mmCIF file of C-alpha atoms in Angstrom:
data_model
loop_
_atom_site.group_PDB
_atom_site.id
_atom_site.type_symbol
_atom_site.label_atom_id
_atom_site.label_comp_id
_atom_site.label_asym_id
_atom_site.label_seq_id
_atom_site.Cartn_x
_atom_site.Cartn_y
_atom_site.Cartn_z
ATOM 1 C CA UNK A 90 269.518 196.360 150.883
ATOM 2 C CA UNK A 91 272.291 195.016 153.342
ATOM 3 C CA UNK A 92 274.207 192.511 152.854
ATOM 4 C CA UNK A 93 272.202 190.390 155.184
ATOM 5 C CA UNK A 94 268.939 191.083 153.524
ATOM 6 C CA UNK A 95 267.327 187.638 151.653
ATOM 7 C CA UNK A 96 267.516 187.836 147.955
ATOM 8 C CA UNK A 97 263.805 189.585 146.497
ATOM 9 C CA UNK A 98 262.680 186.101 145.413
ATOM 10 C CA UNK A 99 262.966 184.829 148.555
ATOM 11 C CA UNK A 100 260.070 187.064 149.551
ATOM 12 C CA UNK A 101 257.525 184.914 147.258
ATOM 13 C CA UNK A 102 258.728 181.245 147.948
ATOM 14 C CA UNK A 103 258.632 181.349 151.362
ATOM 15 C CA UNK A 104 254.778 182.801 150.973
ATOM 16 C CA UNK A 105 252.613 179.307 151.899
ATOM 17 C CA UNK A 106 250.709 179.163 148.860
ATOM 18 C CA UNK A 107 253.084 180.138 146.467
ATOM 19 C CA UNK A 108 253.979 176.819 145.816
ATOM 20 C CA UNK A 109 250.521 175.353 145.818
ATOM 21 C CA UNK A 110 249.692 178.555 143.105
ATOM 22 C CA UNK A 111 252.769 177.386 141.028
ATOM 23 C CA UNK A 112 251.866 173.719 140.980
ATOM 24 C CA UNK A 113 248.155 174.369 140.139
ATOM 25 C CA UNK A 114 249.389 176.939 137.231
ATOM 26 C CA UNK A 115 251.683 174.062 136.007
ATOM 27 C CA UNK A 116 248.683 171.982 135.794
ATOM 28 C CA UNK A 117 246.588 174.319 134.212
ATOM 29 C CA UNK A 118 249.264 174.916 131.893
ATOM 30 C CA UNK A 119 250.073 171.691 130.780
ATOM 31 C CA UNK A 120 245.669 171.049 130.043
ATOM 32 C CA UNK A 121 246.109 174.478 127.983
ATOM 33 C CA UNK A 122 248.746 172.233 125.573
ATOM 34 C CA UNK A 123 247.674 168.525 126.095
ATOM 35 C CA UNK A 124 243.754 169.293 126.597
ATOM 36 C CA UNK A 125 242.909 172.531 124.941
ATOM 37 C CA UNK A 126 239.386 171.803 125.526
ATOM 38 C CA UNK A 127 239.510 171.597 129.078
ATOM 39 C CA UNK A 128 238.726 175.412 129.141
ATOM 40 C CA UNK A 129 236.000 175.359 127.059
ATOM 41 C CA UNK A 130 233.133 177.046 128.732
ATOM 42 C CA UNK A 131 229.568 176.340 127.202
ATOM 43 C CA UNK A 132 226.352 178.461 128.346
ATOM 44 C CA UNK A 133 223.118 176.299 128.010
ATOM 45 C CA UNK A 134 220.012 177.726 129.162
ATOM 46 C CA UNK A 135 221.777 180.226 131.255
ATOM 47 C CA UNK A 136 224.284 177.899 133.061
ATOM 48 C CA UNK A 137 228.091 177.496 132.636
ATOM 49 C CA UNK A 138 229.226 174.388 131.690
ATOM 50 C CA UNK A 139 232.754 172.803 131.227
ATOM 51 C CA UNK A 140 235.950 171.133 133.169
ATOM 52 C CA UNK A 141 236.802 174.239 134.751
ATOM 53 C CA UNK A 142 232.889 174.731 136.166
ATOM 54 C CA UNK A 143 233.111 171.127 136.797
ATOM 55 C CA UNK A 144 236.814 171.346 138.777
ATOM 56 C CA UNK A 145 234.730 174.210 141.191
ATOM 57 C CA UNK A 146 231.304 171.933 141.519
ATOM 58 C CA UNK A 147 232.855 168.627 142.236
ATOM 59 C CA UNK A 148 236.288 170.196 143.984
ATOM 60 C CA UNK A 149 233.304 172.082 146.327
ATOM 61 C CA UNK A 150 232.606 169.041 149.449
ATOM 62 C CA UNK A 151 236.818 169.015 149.559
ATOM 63 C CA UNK A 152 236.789 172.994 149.516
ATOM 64 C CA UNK A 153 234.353 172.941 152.662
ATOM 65 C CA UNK A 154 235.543 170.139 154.601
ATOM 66 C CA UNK A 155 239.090 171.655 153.859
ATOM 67 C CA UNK A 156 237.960 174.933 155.233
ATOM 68 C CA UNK A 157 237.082 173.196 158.971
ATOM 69 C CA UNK A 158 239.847 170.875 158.999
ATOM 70 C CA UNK A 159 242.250 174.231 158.975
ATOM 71 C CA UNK A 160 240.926 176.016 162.022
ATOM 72 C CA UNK A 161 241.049 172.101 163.660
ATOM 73 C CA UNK A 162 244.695 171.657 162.445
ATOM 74 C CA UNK A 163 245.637 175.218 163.389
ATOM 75 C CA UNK A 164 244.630 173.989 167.179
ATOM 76 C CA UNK A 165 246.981 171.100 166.737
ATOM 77 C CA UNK A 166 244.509 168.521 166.378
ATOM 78 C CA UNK A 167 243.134 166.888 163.224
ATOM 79 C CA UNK A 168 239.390 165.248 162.059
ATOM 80 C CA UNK A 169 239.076 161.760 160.710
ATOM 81 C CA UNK A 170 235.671 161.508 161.484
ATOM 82 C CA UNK A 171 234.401 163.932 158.929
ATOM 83 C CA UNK A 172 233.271 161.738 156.186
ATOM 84 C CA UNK A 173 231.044 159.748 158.688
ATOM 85 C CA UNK A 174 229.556 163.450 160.320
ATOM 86 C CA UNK A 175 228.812 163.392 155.899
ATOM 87 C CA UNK A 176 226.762 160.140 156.084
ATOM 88 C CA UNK A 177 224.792 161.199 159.382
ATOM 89 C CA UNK A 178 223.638 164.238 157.840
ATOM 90 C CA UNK A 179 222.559 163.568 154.185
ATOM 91 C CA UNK A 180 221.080 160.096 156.769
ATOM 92 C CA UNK A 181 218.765 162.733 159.285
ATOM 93 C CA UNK A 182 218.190 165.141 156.087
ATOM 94 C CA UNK A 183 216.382 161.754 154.005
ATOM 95 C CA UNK A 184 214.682 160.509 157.022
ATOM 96 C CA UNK A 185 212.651 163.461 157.989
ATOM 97 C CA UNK A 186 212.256 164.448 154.689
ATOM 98 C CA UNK A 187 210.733 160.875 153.990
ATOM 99 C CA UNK A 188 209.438 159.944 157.493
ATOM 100 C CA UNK A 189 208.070 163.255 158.570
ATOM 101 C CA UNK A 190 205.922 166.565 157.531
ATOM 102 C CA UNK A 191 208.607 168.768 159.198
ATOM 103 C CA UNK A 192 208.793 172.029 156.706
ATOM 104 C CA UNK A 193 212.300 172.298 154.662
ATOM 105 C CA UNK A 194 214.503 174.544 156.630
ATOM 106 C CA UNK A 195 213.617 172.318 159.760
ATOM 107 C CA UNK A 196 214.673 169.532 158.414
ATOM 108 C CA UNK A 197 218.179 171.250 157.044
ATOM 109 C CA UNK A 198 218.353 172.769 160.747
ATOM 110 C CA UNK A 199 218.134 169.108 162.373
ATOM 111 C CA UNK A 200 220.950 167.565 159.860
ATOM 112 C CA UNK A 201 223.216 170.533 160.422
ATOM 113 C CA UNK A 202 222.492 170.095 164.255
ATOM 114 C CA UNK A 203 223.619 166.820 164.012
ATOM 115 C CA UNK A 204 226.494 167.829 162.609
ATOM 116 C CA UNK A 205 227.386 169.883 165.697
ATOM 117 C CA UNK A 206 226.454 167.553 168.367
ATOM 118 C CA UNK A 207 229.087 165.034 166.695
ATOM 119 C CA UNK A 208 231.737 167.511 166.333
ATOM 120 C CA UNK A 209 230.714 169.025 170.019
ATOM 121 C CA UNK A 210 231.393 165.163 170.626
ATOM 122 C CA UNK A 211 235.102 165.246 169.450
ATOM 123 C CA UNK A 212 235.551 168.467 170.718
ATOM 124 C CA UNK A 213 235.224 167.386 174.365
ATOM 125 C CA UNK A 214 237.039 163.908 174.028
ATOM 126 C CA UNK A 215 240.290 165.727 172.857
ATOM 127 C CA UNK A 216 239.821 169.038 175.070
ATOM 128 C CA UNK A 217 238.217 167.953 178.345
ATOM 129 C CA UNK A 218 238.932 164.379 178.216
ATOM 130 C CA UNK A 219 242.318 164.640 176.718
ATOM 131 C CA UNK A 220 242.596 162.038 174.326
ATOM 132 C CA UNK A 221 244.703 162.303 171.052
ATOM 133 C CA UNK A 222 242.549 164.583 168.227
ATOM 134 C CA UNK A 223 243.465 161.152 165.909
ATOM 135 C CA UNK A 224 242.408 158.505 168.394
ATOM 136 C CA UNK A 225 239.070 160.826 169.336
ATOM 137 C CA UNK A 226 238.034 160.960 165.900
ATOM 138 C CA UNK A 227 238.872 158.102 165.097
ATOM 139 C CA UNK A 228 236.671 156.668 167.374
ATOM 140 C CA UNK A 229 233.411 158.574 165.389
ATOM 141 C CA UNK A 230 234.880 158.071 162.290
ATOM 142 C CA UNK A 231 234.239 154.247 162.830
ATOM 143 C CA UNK A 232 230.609 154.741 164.652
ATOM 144 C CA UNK A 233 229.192 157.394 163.038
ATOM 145 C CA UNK A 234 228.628 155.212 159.763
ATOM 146 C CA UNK A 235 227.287 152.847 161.911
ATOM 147 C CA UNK A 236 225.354 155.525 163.606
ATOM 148 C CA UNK A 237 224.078 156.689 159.953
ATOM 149 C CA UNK A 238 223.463 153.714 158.725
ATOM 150 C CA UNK A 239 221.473 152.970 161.742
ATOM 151 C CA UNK A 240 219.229 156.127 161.387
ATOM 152 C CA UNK A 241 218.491 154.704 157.554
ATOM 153 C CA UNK A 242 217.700 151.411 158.262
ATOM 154 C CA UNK A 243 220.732 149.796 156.829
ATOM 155 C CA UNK A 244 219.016 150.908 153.297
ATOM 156 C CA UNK A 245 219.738 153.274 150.695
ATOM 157 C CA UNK A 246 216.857 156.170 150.993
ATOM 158 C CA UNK A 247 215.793 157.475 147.665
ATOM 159 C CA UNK A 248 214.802 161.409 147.609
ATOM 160 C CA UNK A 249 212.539 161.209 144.467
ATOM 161 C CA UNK A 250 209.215 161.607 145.270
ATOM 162 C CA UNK A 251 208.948 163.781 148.406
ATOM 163 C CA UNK A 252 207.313 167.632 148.136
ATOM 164 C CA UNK A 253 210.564 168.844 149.136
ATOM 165 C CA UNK A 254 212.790 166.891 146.564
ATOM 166 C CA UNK A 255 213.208 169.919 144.272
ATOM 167 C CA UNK A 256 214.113 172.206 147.163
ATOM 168 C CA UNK A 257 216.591 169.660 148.438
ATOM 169 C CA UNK A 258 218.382 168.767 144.912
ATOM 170 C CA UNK A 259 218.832 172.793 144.613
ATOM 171 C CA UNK A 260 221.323 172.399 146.941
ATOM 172 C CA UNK A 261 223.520 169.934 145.321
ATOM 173 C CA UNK A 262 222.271 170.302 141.733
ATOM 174 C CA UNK A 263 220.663 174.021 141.117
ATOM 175 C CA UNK A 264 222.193 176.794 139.760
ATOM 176 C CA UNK A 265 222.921 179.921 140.609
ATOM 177 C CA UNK A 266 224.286 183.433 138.806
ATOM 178 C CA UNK A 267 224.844 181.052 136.199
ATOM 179 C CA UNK A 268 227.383 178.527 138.643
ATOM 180 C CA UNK A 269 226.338 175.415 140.297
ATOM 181 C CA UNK A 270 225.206 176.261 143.972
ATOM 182 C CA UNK A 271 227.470 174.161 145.422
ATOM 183 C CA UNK A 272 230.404 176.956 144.408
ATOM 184 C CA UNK A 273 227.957 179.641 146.034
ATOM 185 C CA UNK A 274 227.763 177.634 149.091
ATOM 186 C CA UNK A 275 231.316 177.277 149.435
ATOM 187 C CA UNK A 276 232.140 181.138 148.449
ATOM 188 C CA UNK A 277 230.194 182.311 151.526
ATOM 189 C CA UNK A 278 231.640 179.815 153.664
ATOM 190 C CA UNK A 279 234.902 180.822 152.796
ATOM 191 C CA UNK A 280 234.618 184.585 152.998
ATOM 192 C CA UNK A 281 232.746 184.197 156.059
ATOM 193 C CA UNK A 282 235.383 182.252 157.919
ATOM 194 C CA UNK A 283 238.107 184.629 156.824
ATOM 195 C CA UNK A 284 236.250 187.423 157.996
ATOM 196 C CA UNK A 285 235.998 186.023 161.449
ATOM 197 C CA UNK A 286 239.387 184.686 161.987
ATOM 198 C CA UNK A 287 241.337 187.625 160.647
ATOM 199 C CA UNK A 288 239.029 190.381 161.305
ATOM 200 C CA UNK A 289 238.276 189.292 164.834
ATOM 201 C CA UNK A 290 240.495 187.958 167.589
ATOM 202 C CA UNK A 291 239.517 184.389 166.991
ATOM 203 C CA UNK A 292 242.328 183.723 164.241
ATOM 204 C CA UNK A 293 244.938 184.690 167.252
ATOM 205 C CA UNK A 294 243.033 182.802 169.605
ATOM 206 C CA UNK A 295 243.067 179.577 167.162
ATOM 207 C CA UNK A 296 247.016 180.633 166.484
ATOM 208 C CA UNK A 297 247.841 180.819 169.996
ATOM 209 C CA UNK A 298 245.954 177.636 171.407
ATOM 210 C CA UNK A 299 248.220 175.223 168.482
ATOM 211 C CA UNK A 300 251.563 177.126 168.872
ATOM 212 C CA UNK A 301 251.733 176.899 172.768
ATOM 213 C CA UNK A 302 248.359 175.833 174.429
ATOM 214 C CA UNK A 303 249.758 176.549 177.679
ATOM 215 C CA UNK A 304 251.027 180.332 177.386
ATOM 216 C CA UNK A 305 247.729 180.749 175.744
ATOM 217 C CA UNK A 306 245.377 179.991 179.257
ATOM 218 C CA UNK A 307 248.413 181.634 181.117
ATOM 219 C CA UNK A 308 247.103 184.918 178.850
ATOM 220 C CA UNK A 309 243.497 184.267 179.522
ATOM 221 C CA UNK A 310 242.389 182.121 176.564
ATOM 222 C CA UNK A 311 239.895 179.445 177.418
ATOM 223 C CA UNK A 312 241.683 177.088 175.094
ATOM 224 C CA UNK A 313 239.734 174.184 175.699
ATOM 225 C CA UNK A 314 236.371 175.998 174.219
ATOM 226 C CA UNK A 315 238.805 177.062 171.573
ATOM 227 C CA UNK A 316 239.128 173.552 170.783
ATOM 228 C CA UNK A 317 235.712 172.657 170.928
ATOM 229 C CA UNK A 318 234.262 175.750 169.004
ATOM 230 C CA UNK A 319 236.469 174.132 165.871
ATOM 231 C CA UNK A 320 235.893 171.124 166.219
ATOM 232 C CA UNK A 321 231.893 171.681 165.997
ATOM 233 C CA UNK A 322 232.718 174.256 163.205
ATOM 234 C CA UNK A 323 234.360 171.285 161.521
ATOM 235 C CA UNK A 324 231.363 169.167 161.811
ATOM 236 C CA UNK A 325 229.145 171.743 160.662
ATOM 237 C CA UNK A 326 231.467 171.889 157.822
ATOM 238 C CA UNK A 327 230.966 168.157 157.205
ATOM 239 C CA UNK A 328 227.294 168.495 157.568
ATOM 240 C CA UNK A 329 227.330 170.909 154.948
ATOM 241 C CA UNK A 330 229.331 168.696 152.642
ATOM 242 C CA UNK A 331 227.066 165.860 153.226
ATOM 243 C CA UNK A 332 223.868 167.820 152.684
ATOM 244 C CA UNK A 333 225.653 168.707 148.827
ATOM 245 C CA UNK A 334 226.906 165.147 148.673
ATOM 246 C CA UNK A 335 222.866 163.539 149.371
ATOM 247 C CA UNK A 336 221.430 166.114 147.110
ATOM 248 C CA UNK A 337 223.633 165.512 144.238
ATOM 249 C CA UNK A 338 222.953 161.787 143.954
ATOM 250 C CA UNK A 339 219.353 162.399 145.179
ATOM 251 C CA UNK A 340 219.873 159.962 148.083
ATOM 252 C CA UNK A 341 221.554 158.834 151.247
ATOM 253 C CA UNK A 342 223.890 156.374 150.776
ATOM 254 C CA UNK A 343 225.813 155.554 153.925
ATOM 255 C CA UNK A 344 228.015 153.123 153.129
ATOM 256 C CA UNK A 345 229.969 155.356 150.136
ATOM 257 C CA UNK A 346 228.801 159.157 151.577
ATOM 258 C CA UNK A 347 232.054 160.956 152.082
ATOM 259 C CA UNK A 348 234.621 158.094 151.890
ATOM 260 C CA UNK A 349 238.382 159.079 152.215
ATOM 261 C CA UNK A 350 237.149 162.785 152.004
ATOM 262 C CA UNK A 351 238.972 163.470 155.534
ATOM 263 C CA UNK A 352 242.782 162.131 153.609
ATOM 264 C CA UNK A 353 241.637 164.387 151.118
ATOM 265 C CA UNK A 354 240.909 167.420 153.230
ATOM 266 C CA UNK A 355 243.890 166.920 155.272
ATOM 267 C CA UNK A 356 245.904 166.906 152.345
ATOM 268 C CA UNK A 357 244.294 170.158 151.167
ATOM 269 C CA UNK A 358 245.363 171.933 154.279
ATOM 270 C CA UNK A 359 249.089 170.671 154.350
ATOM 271 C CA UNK A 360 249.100 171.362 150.789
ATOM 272 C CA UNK A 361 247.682 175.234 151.358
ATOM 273 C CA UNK A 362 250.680 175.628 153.683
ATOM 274 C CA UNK A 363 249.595 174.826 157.284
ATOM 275 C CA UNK A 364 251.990 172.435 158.989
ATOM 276 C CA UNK A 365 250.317 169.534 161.091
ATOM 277 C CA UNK A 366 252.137 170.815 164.323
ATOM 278 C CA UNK A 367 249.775 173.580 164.776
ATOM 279 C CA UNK A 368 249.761 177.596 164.874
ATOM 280 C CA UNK A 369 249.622 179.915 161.731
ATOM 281 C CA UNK A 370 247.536 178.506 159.644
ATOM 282 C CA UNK A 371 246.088 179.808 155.769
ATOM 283 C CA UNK A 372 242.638 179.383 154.947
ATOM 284 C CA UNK A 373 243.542 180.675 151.766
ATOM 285 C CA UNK A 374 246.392 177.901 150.816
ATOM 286 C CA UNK A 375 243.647 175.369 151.771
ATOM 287 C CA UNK A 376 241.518 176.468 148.757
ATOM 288 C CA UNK A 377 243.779 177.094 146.942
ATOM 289 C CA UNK A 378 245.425 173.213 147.658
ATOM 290 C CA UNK A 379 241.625 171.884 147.921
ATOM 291 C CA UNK A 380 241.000 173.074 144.155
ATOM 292 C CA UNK A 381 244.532 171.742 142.677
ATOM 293 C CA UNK A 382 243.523 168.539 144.229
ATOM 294 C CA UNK A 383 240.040 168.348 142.102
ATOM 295 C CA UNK A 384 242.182 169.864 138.886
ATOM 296 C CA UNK A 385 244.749 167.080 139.015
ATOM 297 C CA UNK A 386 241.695 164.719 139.506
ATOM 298 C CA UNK A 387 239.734 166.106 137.239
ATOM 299 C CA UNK A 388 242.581 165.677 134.598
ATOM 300 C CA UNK A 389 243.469 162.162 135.126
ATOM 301 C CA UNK A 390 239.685 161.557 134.434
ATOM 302 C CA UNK A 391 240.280 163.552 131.567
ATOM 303 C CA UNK A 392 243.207 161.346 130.252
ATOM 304 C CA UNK A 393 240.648 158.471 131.277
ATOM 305 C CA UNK A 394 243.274 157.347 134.174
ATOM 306 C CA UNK A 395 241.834 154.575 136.222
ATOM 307 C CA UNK A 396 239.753 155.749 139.629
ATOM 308 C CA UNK A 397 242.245 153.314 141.283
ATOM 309 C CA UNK A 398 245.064 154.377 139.976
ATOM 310 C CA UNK A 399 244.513 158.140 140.404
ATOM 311 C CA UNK A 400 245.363 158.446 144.013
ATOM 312 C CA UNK A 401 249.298 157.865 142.770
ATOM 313 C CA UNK A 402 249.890 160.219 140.796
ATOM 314 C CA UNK A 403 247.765 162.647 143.350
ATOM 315 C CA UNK A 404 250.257 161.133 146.461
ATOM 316 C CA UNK A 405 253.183 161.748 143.822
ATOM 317 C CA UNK A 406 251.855 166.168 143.443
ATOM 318 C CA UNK A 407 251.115 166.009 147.446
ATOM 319 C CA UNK A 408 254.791 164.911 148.072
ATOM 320 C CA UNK A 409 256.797 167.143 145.320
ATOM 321 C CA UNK A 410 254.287 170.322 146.454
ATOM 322 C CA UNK A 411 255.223 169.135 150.508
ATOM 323 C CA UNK A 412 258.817 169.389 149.787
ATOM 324 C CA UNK A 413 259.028 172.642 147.886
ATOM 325 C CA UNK A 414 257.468 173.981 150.746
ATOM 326 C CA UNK A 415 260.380 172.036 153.193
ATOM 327 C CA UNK A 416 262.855 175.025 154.770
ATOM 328 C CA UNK A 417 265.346 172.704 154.084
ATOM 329 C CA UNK A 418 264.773 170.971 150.553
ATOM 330 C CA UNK A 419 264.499 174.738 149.463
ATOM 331 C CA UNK A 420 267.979 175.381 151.122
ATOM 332 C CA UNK A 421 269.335 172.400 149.105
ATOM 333 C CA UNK A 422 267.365 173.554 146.171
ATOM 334 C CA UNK A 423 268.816 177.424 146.068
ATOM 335 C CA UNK A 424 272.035 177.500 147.699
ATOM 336 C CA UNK A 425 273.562 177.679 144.321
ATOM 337 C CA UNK A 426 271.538 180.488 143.162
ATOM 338 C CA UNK A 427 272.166 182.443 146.685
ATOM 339 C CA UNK A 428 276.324 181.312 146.659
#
């Protein structure tokens, strides 16, 4: 090793989710002393039960809508409107599962559609348009609960008695290899996605298009259906996530379906290690920051911490894991320990 070489350790903090890792195993650590029972795992009637199950099942909506908001982020651009795309599909998915005959997989087909069309939408307002990813999105973040709770008739549509209630609760509420389905569901998504982006040119396509959008069309890449092709993978994302989020509470509820879930995914992301500017970007750190966003929630729940107090001490983790990851508060940090 020269004399110029970084010290070994360097190696591991400077890795993007090494700080995310070390802050979740803090937190796991510190339930392992205060909580001992949060790792109790039960088995009843073939299903796993307990806080850890219950950090995956409930953590899995901000796992999903974490893994679009990356590839969007990665572009440069960002997606407020994902918590309404949530309300207008678990909205379409009620309605023609109340309203028509349409067979199951139809009607799943048609909600997840929807979910395209309205990130298709965004995609074309920032890339061919040109408007600001916040100020595009922000624009169906407002509507689109309109939009949803226009397709519901204002009113809160119960999924209780239809033929295809059972097949549509699976989804939010079955089990499956002994897990809920919901941490299936966001498995495959997951190792899907990675496949694709790092096994395929479209992670260096994504890279390219946030890092310098205009070298990237100078080398041939059609960065504006770059954009778009996220941006609609980000609404299917969201359609996903609202499909679990109907299914669970065995209705549509518009006016509460997937509220402040796009702070929380955005959070996951910066969290997981991918800066806001755009570029490289970790799919990996935005699990990994997703799921030590549902522990720490999870544990103020467990310390019966007030719903409306728990976003402090969750902005407080965001912050301290945001500046470990800071070039320069780490500089500050270990220049004694390299001197």
């Amino acid at each position: 090793m020269t004399t110029h070489d970084p010290p070994w350790y360097r190696r591991f903090v400077d890795n993007t989710i090494f700080w995310p890792l070390i802050a979740l195993a803090a937190l796991l650590i510190f339930n392992a002393f205060s909580s001992p029972s949060f790792f109790d795992i039960q088995v009843r009637d073939g299903h796993l039960y307990g806080s850890l199950v219950d950090v995956l099942n409930r953590g899995s909506i901000g796992i999903i809508l974490a893994i679009g908001m990356t590839l969007v982020i990665a572009t440069g651009g960002v997606d407020l409107s994902v918590g309404s795309i949530m309300a207008i599909s678990g909205a379409v998915a009620a309605l023609l599962l109340t309203e028509t005959s349409l067979p199951f997989p139809v009607v799943i087909v048609a909600a997840l559609s929807a979910s395209l069309i309205a990130g298709a939408i965004n995609g074309v307002l920032v890339s061919i348009v040109g408007i600001q990813p916040i100020v595009a999105t922000l624009i169906l973040m407002v509507s689109g609960r309109g939009i949803a709770r226009y397709i519901t008739g204002e009113k809160v549509i119960a999924l209780v008695d239809d033929q295809f209630s059972p097949a549509f609760d699976f989804i939010g509420n079955g089990h499956f290899l002994g897990l809920p389905f919901t941490v299936t569901l966001f498995v495959l998504l997951f190792v899907a996605t990675l496949l694709i982006v790092r096994r395929t040119a479209v992670g260096l396509f994504i890279e390219a298009v946030g890092a310098n959008p205009n070298a990237s069309r100078a080398v041939g890449i059609h960065a504006h259906g770059v954009k778009i092709a996220v941006y609609m993978f980000s609404g299917l994302c969201a359609g996903i996530a609202g499909l679990i989020d109907a299914s669970n509470i065995n209705a549509a509820d518009t006016v509460n379906a997937g509220v402040f879930t796009e702070l929380d995914a955005i959070f996951a992301v910066v969290v997981g290690g991918t800066a806001l500017s755009g570029g490289r970007f970790s799919l990996t750190g935005s699990l990994i920051g997703a799921i030590l966003l549902q522990t720490l929630l999870t544990t103020m729940y467990t310390f019966g911490v007030a719903p409306d107090v728990a976003p402090v001490p969750k902005a407080a983790v965001i912050l301290f894991v945001c500046l470990l990851q800071s070039d320069v508060f780490r500089r500050m940090v270990f220049r004694r320990a390299e001197a």
